[in-house]
CSV table of C-alpha atoms in Angstrom, one decimal:
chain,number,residue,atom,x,y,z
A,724,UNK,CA,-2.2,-68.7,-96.7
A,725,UNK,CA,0.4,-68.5,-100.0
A,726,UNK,CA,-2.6,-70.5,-101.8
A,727,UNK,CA,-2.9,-72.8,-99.1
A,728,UNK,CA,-5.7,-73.9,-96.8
A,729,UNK,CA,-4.6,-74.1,-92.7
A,730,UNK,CA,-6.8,-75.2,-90.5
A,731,UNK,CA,-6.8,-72.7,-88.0
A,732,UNK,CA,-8.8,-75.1,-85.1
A,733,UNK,CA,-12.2,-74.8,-83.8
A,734,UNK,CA,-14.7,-72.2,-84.6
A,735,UNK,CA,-14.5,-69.6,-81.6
A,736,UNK,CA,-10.8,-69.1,-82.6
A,737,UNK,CA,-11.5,-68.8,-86.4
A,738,UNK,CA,-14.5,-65.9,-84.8
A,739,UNK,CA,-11.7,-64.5,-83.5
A,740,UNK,CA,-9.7,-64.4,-86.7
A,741,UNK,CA,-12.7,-63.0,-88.6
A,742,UNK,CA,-13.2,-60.5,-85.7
A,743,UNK,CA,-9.9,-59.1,-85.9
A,744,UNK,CA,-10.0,-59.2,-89.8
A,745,UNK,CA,-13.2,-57.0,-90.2
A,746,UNK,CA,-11.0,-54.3,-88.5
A,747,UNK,CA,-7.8,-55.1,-89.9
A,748,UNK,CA,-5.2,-52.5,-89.3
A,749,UNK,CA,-7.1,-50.7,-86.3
A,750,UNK,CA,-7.2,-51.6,-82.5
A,751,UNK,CA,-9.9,-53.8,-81.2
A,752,UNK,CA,-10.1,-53.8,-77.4
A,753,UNK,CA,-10.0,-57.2,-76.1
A,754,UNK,CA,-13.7,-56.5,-74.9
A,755,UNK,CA,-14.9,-55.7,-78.3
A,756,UNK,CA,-13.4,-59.8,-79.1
A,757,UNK,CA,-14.9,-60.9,-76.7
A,758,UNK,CA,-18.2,-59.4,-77.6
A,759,UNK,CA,-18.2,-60.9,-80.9
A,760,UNK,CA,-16.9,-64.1,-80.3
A,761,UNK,CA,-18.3,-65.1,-76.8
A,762,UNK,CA,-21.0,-62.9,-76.8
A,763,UNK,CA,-22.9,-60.8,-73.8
A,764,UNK,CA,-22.3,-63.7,-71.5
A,765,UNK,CA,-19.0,-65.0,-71.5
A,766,UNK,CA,-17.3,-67.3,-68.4
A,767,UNK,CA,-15.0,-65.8,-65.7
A,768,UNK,CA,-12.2,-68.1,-67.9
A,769,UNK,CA,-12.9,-66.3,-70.9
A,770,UNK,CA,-9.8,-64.3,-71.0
A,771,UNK,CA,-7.7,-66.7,-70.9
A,772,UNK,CA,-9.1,-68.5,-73.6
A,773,UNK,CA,-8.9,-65.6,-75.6
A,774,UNK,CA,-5.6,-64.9,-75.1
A,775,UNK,CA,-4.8,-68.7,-75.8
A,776,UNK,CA,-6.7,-68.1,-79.3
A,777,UNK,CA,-4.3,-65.1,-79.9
A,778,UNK,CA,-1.5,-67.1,-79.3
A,779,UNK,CA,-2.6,-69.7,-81.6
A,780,UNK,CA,-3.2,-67.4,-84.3
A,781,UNK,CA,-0.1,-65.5,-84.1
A,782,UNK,CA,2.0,-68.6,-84.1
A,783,UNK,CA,0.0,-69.6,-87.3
A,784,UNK,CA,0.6,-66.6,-89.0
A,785,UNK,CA,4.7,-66.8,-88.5
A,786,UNK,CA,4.7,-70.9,-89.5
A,787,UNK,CA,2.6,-69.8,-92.9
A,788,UNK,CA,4.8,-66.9,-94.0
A,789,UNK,CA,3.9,-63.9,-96.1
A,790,UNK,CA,1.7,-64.4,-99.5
A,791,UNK,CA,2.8,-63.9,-102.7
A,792,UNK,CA,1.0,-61.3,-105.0
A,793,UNK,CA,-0.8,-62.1,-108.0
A,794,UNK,CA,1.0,-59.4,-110.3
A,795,UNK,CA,0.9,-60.0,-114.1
A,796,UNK,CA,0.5,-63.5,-115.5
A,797,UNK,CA,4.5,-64.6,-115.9
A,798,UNK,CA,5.5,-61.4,-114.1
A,799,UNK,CA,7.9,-61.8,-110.9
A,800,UNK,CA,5.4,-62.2,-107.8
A,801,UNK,CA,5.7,-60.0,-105.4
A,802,UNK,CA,5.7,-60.5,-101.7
A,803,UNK,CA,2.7,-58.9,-99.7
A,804,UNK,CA,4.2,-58.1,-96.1
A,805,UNK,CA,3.6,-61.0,-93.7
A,806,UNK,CA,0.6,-60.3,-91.6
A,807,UNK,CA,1.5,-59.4,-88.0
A,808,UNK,CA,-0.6,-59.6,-85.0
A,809,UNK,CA,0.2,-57.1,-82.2
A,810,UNK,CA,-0.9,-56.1,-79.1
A,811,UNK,CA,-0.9,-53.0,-77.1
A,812,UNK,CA,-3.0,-50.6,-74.5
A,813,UNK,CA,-5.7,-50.3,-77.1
A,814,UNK,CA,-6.1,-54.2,-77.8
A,815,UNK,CA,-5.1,-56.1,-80.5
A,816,UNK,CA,-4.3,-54.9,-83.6
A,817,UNK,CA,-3.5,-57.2,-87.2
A,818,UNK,CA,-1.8,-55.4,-89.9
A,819,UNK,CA,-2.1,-57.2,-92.8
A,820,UNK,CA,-2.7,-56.2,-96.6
A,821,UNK,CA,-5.9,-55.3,-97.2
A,822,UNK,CA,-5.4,-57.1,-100.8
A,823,UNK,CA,-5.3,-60.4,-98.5
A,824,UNK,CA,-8.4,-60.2,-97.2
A,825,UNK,CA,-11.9,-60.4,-99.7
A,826,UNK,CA,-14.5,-58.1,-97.7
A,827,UNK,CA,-11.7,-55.2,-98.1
A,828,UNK,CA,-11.1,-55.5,-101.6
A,829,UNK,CA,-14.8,-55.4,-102.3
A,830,UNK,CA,-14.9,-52.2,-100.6
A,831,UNK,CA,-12.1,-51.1,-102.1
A,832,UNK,CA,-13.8,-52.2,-105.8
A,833,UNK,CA,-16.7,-50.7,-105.0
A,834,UNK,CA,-15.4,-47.2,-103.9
A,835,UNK,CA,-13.8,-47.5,-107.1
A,836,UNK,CA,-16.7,-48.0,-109.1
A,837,UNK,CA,-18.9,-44.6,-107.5
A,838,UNK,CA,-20.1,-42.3,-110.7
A,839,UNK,CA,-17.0,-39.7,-109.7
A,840,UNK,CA,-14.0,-42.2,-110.3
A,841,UNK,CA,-15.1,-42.8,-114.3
A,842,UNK,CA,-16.8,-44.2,-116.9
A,843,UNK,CA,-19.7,-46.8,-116.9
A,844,UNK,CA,-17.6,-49.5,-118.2
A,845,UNK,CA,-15.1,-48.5,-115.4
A,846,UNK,CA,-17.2,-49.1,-113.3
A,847,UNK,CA,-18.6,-52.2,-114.7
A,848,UNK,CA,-15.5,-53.8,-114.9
A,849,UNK,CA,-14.9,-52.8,-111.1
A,850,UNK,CA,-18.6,-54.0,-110.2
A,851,UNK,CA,-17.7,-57.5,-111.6
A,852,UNK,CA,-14.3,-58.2,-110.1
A,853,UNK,CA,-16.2,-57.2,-106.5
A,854,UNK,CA,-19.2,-59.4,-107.3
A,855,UNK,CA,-16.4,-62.3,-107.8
A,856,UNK,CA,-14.8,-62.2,-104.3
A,857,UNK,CA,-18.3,-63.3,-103.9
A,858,UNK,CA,-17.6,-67.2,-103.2
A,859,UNK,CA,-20.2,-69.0,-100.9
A,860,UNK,CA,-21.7,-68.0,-97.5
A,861,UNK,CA,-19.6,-65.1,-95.7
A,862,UNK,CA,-17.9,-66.5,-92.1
A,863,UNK,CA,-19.6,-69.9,-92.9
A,864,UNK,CA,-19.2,-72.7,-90.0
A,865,UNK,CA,-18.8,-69.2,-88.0
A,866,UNK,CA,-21.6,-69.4,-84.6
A,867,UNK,CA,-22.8,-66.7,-82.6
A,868,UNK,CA,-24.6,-63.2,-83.1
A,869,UNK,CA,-21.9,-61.5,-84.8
A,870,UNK,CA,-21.3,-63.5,-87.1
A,871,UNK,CA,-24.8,-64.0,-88.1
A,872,UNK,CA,-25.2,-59.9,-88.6
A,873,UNK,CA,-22.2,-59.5,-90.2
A,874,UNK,CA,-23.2,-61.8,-92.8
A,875,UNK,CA,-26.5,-59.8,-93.1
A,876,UNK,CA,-24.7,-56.9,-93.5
A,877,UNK,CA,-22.4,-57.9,-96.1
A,878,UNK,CA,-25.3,-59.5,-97.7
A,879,UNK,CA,-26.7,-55.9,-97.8
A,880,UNK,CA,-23.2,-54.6,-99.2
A,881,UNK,CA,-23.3,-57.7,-102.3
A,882,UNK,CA,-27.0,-56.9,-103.5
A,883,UNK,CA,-26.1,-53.2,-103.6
A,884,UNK,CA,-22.9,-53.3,-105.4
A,885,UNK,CA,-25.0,-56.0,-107.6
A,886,UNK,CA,-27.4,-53.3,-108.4
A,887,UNK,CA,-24.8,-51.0,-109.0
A,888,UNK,CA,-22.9,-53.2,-111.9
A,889,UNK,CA,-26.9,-54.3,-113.1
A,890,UNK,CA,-27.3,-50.4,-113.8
A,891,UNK,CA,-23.8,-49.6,-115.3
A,892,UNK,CA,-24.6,-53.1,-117.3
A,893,UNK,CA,-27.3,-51.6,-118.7
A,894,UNK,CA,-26.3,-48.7,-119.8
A,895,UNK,CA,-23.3,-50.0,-121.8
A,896,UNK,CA,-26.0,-52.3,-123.8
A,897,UNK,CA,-25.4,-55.5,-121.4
A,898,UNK,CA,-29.1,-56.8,-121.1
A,899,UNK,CA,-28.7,-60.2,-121.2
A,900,UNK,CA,-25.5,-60.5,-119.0
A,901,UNK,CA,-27.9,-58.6,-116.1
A,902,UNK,CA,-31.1,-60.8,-116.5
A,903,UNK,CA,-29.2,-64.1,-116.1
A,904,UNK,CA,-27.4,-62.9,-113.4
A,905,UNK,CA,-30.3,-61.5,-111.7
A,906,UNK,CA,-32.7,-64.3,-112.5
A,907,UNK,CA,-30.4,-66.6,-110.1
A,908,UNK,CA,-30.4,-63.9,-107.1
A,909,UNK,CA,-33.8,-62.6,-107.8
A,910,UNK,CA,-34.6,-67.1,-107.0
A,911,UNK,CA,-32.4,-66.6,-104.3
A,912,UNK,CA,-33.2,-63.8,-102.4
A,913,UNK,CA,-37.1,-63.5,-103.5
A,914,UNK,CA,-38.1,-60.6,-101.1
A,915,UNK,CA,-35.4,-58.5,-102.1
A,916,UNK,CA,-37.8,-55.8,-104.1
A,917,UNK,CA,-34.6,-54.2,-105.6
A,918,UNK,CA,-33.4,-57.1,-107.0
A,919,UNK,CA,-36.7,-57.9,-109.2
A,920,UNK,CA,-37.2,-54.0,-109.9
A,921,UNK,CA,-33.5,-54.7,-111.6
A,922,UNK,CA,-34.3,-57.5,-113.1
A,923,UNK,CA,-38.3,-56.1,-114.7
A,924,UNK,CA,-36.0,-53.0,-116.2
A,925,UNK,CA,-32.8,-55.8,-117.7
A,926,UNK,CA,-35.8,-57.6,-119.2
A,927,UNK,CA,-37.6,-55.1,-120.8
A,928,UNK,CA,-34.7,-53.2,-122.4
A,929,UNK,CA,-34.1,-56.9,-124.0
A,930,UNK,CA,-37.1,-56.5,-125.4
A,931,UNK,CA,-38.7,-59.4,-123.0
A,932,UNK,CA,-41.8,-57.7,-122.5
A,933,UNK,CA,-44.0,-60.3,-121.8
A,934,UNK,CA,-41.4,-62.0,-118.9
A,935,UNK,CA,-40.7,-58.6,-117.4
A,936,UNK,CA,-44.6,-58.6,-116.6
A,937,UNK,CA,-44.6,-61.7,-115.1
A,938,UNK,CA,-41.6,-61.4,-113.5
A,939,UNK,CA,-44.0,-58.1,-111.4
A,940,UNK,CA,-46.6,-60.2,-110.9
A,941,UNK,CA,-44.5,-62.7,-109.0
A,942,UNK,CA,-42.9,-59.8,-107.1
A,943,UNK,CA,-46.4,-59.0,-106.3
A,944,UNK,CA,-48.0,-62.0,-105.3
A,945,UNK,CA,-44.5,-62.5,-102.8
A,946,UNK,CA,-45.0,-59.6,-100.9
A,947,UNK,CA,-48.7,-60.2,-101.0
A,948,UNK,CA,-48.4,-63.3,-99.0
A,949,UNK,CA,-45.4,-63.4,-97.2
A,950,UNK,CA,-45.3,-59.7,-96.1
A,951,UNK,CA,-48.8,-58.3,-96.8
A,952,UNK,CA,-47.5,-55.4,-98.4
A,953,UNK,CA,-47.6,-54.6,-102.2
A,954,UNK,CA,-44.5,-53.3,-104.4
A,955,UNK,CA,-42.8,-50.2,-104.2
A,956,UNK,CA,-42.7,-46.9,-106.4
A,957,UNK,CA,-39.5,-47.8,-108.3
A,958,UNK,CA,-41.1,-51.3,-109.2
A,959,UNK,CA,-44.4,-49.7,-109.9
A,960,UNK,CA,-42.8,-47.4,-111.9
A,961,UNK,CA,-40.8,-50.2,-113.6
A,962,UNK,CA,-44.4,-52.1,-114.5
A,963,UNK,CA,-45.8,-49.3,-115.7
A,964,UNK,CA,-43.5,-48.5,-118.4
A,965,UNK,CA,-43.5,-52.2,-119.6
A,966,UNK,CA,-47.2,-51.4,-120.0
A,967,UNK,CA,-47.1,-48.4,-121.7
A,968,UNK,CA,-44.6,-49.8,-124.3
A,969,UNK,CA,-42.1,-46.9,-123.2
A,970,UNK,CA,-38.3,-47.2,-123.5
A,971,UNK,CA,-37.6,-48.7,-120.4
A,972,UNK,CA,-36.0,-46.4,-118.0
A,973,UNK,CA,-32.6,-45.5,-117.6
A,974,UNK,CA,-31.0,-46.2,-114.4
A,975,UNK,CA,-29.2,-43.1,-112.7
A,976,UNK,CA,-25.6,-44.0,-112.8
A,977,UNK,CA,-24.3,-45.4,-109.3
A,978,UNK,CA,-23.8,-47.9,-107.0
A,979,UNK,CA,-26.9,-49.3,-105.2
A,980,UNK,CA,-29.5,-49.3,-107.8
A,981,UNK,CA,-31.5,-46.6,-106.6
A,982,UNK,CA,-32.9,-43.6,-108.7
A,983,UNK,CA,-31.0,-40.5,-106.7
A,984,UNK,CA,-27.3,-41.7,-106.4
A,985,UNK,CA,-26.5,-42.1,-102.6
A,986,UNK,CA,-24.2,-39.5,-101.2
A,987,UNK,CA,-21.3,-40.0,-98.7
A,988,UNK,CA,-21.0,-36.8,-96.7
A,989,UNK,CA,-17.5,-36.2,-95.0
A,990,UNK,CA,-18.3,-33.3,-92.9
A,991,UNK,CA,-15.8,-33.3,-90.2
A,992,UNK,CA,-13.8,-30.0,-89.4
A,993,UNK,CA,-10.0,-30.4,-89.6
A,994,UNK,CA,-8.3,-32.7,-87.4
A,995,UNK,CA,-7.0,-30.6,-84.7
A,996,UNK,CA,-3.0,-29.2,-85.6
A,997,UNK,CA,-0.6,-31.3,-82.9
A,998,UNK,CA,-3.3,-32.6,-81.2
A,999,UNK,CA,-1.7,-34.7,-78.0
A,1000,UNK,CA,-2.3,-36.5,-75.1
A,1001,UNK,CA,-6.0,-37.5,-73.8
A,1002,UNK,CA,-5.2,-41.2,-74.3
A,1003,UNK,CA,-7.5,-42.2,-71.7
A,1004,UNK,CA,-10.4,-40.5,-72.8
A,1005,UNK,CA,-9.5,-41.9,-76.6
A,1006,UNK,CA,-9.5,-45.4,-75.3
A,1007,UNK,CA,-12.8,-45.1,-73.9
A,1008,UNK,CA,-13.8,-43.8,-77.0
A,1009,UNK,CA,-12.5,-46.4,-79.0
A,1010,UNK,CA,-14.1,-49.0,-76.6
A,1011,UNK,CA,-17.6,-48.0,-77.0
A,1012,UNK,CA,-18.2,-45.9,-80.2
A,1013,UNK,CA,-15.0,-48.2,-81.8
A,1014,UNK,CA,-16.9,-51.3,-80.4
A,1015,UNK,CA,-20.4,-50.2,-82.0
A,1016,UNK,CA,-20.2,-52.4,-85.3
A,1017,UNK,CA,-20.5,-55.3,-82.8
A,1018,UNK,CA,-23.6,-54.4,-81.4
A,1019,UNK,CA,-25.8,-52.9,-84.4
A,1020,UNK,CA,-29.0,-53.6,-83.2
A,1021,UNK,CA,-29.1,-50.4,-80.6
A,1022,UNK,CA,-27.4,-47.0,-81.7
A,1023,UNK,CA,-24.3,-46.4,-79.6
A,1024,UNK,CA,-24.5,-42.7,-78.3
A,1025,UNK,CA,-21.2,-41.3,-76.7
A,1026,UNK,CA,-21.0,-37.6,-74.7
A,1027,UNK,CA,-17.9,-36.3,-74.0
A,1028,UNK,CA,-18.9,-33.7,-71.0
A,1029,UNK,CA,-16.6,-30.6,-69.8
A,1030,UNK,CA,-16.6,-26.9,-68.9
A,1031,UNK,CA,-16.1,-24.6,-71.6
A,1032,UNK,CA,-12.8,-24.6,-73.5
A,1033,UNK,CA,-11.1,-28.0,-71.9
A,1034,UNK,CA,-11.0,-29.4,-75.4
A,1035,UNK,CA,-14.4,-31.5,-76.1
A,1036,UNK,CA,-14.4,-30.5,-79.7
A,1037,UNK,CA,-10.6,-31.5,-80.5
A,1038,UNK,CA,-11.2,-34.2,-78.4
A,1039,UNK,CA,-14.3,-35.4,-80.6
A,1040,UNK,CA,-12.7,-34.6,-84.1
A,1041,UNK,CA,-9.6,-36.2,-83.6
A,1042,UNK,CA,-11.1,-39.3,-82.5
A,1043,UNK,CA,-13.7,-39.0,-85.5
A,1044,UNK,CA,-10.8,-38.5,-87.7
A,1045,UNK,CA,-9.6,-41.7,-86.3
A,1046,UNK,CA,-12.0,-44.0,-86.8
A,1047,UNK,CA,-13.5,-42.5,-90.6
A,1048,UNK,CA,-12.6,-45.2,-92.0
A,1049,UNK,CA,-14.9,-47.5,-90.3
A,1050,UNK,CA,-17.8,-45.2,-91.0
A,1051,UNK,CA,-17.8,-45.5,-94.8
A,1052,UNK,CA,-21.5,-44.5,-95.5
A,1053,UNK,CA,-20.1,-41.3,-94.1
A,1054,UNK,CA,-19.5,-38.5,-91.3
A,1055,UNK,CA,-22.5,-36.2,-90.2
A,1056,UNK,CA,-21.2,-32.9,-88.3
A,1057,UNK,CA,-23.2,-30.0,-87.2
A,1058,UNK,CA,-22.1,-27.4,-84.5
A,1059,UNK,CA,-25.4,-26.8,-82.3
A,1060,UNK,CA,-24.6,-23.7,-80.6
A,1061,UNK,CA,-26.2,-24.7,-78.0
A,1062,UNK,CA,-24.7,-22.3,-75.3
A,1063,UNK,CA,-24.6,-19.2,-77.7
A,1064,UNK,CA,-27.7,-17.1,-76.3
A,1065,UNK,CA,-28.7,-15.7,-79.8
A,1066,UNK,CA,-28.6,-18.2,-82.0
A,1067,UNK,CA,-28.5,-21.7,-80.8
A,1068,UNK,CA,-29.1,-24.1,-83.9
A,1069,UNK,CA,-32.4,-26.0,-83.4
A,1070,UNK,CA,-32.6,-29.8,-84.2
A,1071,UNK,CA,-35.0,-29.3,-86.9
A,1072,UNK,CA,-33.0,-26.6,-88.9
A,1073,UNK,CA,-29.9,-29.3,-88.1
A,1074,UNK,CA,-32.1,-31.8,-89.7
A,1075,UNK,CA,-32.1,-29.6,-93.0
A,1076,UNK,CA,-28.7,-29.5,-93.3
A,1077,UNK,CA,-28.1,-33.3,-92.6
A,1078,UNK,CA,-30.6,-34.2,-95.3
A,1079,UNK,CA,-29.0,-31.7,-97.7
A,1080,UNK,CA,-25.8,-33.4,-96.8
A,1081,UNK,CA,-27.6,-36.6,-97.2
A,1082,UNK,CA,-28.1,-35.5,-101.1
A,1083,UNK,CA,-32.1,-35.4,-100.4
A,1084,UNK,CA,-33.2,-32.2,-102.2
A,1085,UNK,CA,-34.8,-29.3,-101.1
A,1086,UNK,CA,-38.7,-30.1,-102.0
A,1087,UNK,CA,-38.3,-33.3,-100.7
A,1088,UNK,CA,-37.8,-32.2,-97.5
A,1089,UNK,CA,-40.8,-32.8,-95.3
A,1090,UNK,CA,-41.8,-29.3,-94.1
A,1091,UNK,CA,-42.8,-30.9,-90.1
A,1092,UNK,CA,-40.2,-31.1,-87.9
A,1093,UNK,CA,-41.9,-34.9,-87.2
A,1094,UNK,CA,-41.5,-36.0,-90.5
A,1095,UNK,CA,-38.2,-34.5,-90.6
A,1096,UNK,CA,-36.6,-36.8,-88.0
A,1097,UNK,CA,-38.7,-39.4,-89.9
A,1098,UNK,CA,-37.1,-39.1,-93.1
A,1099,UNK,CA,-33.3,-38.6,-91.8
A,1100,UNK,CA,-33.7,-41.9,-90.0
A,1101,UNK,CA,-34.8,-43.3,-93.3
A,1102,UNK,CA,-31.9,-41.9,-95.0
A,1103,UNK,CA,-29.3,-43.5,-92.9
A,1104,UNK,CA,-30.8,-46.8,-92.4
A,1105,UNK,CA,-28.8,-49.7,-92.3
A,1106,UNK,CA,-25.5,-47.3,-93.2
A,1107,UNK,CA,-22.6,-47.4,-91.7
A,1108,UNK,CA,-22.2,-43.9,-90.2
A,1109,UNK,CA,-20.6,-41.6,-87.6
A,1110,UNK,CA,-22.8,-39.1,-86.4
A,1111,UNK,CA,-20.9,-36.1,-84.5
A,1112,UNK,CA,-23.0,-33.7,-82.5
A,1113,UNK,CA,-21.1,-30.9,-80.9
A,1114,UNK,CA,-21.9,-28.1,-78.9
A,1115,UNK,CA,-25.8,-29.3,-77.4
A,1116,UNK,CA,-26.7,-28.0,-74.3
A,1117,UNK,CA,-30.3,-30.2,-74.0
A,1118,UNK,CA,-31.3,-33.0,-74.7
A,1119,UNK,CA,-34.2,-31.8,-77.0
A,1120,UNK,CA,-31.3,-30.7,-79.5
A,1121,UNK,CA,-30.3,-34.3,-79.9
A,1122,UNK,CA,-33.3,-36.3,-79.8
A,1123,UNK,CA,-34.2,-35.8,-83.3
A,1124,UNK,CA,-30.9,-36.2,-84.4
A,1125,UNK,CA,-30.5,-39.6,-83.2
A,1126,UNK,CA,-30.3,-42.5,-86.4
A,1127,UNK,CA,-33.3,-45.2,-85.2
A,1128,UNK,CA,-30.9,-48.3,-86.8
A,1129,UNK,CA,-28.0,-49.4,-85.3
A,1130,UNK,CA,-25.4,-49.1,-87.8
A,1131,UNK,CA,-24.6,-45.6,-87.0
A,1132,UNK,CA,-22.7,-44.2,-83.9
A,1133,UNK,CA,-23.1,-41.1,-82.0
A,1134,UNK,CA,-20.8,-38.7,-80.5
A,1135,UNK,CA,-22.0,-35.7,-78.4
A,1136,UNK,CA,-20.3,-32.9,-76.8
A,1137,UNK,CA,-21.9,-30.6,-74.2
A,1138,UNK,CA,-21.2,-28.6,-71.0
A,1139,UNK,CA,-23.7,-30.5,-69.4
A,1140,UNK,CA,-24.1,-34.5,-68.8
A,1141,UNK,CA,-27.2,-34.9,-70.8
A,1142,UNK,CA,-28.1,-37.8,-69.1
């Protein structure tokens, strides 16, 4: 803090500092904390030791004071407000400035850097500051299950904004700059196939023909014996015009390194004009579709149940509207119909308009409802989305519809229980 290092104490209380960061600004139930820190079997005591954790904290962030901003080199500094950690009937909350803390500002540089906000040196520029917050291992020293998949994740977050600034790199004539960056993460993350793919394009456009080959045949000869599997289209792709002695190709502007540019869909209706009450029914909301980030490995599915016209779908949105900002891969909403007698909307004509939404085109989407499903769980892999069903009335409507990674959350609403 203010520049300083504080040692905060022992590792489950620096969790629950990190668990409360992740979500700065937003309510996290005390059993969401408790998840992340202590895991799916806590003690009978563990309460109490995480409310002796909070204390702790809290008292550490009044002794240390707010933090001075960086502001322009011999410019007055500027005080960021002090970081506050409240509680209240949704859990504990920590406002702080999202400046403060890295993982935000990353975000926040890489949301700057999408093809919309400007220019390619923009973006490079962007792209480079991100990859800098980029110090060490994430939550190192950090135990337990969350910690260990949060790291993953953000892992997944760095390579993709990495093959983001490799592309805009590129493209404003930086070849060399991209292959030494990516020759040290191509050595340290060897199975990462986008990475080399990046790195087989940076080397031929240097006019490093001859390392660009071998530099496929070593992505090759990886996959070959560690995963049995040979490389992908983009890298095949990538070989075959340093064969051929073509240009090498031009990367699609974007961040992530991929050939279509991903799209983020916001497809929620409007937030629902002087929307009140239901604060029960928002808390268990927030408790298990709010929670969901801690348990990624299963999709969360939540069903908000009622007769007709009690206020399912305000209910829903509002939440949704909520909680966006944890769900920044994007929102998926599609009104099934499912009690209008004519024209109830089946799950593979939602799947169309999901993939459309998703930025997939219309050839590439897979004519069999089957392959349908298959390919919208492809698409939102490993994103970060929220997934808002309304209006099903069976279960067959939301099957298909249903991500197959964890990283998503669902939230149905229905006349019926759907159980």
């Amino acid at each position: 803090m203010a520049g300083r290092p504080v040692d905060l104490g022992p590792a489950k209380r620096r969790t629950v500092l990190a668990a409360l960061l992740v979500d700065a600004g937003r309510w996290v139930p005390a059993e969401t904390l408790i998840d992340r820190v202590w895991g799916e079997d806590p003690s009978a005591q563990v309460r109490g030791t995480l409310y002796a954790h909070i204390a702790r904290i809290r008292r550490v962030l009044v002794e240390t004071g707010p933090r001075l901003s960086g502001g322009d080199p011999g410019g007055p500094e500027v005080p960021f407000p002090a970081p506050e950690l409240v509680r209240g009937p949704a859990g504990y909350r920590l406002d702080v400035s999202p400046d403060l803390v890295d993982v935000h500002r990353f975000r926040n540089l890489v949301a700057r850097a999408r093809p919309a906000e400007g220019s390619d040196t923009v973006r490079v520029l962007a792209l480079r500051e991100a990859m800098g917050l980029w110090q060490g291992t994430p939550l190192a020293g950090l135990p337990g299950e969350w910690a260990a998949r949060t790291r993953e994740s953000w892992l997944h977050q760095y390579v993709d904004a990495v093959l983001g600034w490799a592309d805009a790199e590129l493209r404003v004539g930086g070849h060399l700059v991209v292959v030494d960056a990516l020759s040290v993460l191509v050595a340290e993350h060897p199975l990462v196939e986008p990475l080399a793919v990046a790195l087989i394009r940076a080397l031929h456009a240097a006019g490093r023909a001859p390392e660009a080959l071998a530099c496929y045949a070593a992505l090759h000869k990886r996959l070959a014996d560690e995963l049995g599997t040979t490389p992908g289209a983009e890298a095949r792709r990538a070989h075959q015009a340093v064969l051929s002695g073509k240009a090498a190709p031009r990367p699609s502007p974007g961040v992530g390194g991929t050939e279509r540019v991903k799209v983020v869909p916001s497809q929620l209706p409007l937030d629902p004009a002087g929307f009140t009450g239901r604060e029960e029914e928002l808390a268990r909301l927030e408790k298990v579709l709010g929670a969901s980030s801690a348990r990624p490995t299963a999709v969360v599915v939540s069903a908000v149940s009622g007769t007709a016209g009690v206020g399912k779908t305000a209910l829903a949105v509002h939440w949704a509207h909520r909680a966006r900002d944890r769900f920044p891969d994007g929102q998926l909403y599609v009104n099934l119909r499912g009690y209008d007698p004519d024209r109830p909307l089946t799950a593979p004509d939602a799947l169309v308009r999901f993939l459309t939404a998703l930025g997939v085109s219309e050839q590439d989407i897979p004519p069999e409802p089957d392959d349908r499903a298959a390919r919208y769980r492809t698409e939102v892999a490993d994103r970060r989305m929220l997934i808002v069903l309304d209006n099903a009335a069976t279960v067959e409507q939301v099957r298909p519809l249903l991500p197959g990674t964890g990283s998503c959350a669902v939230l149905v609403t229905s006349r019926d229980s759907l159980a």
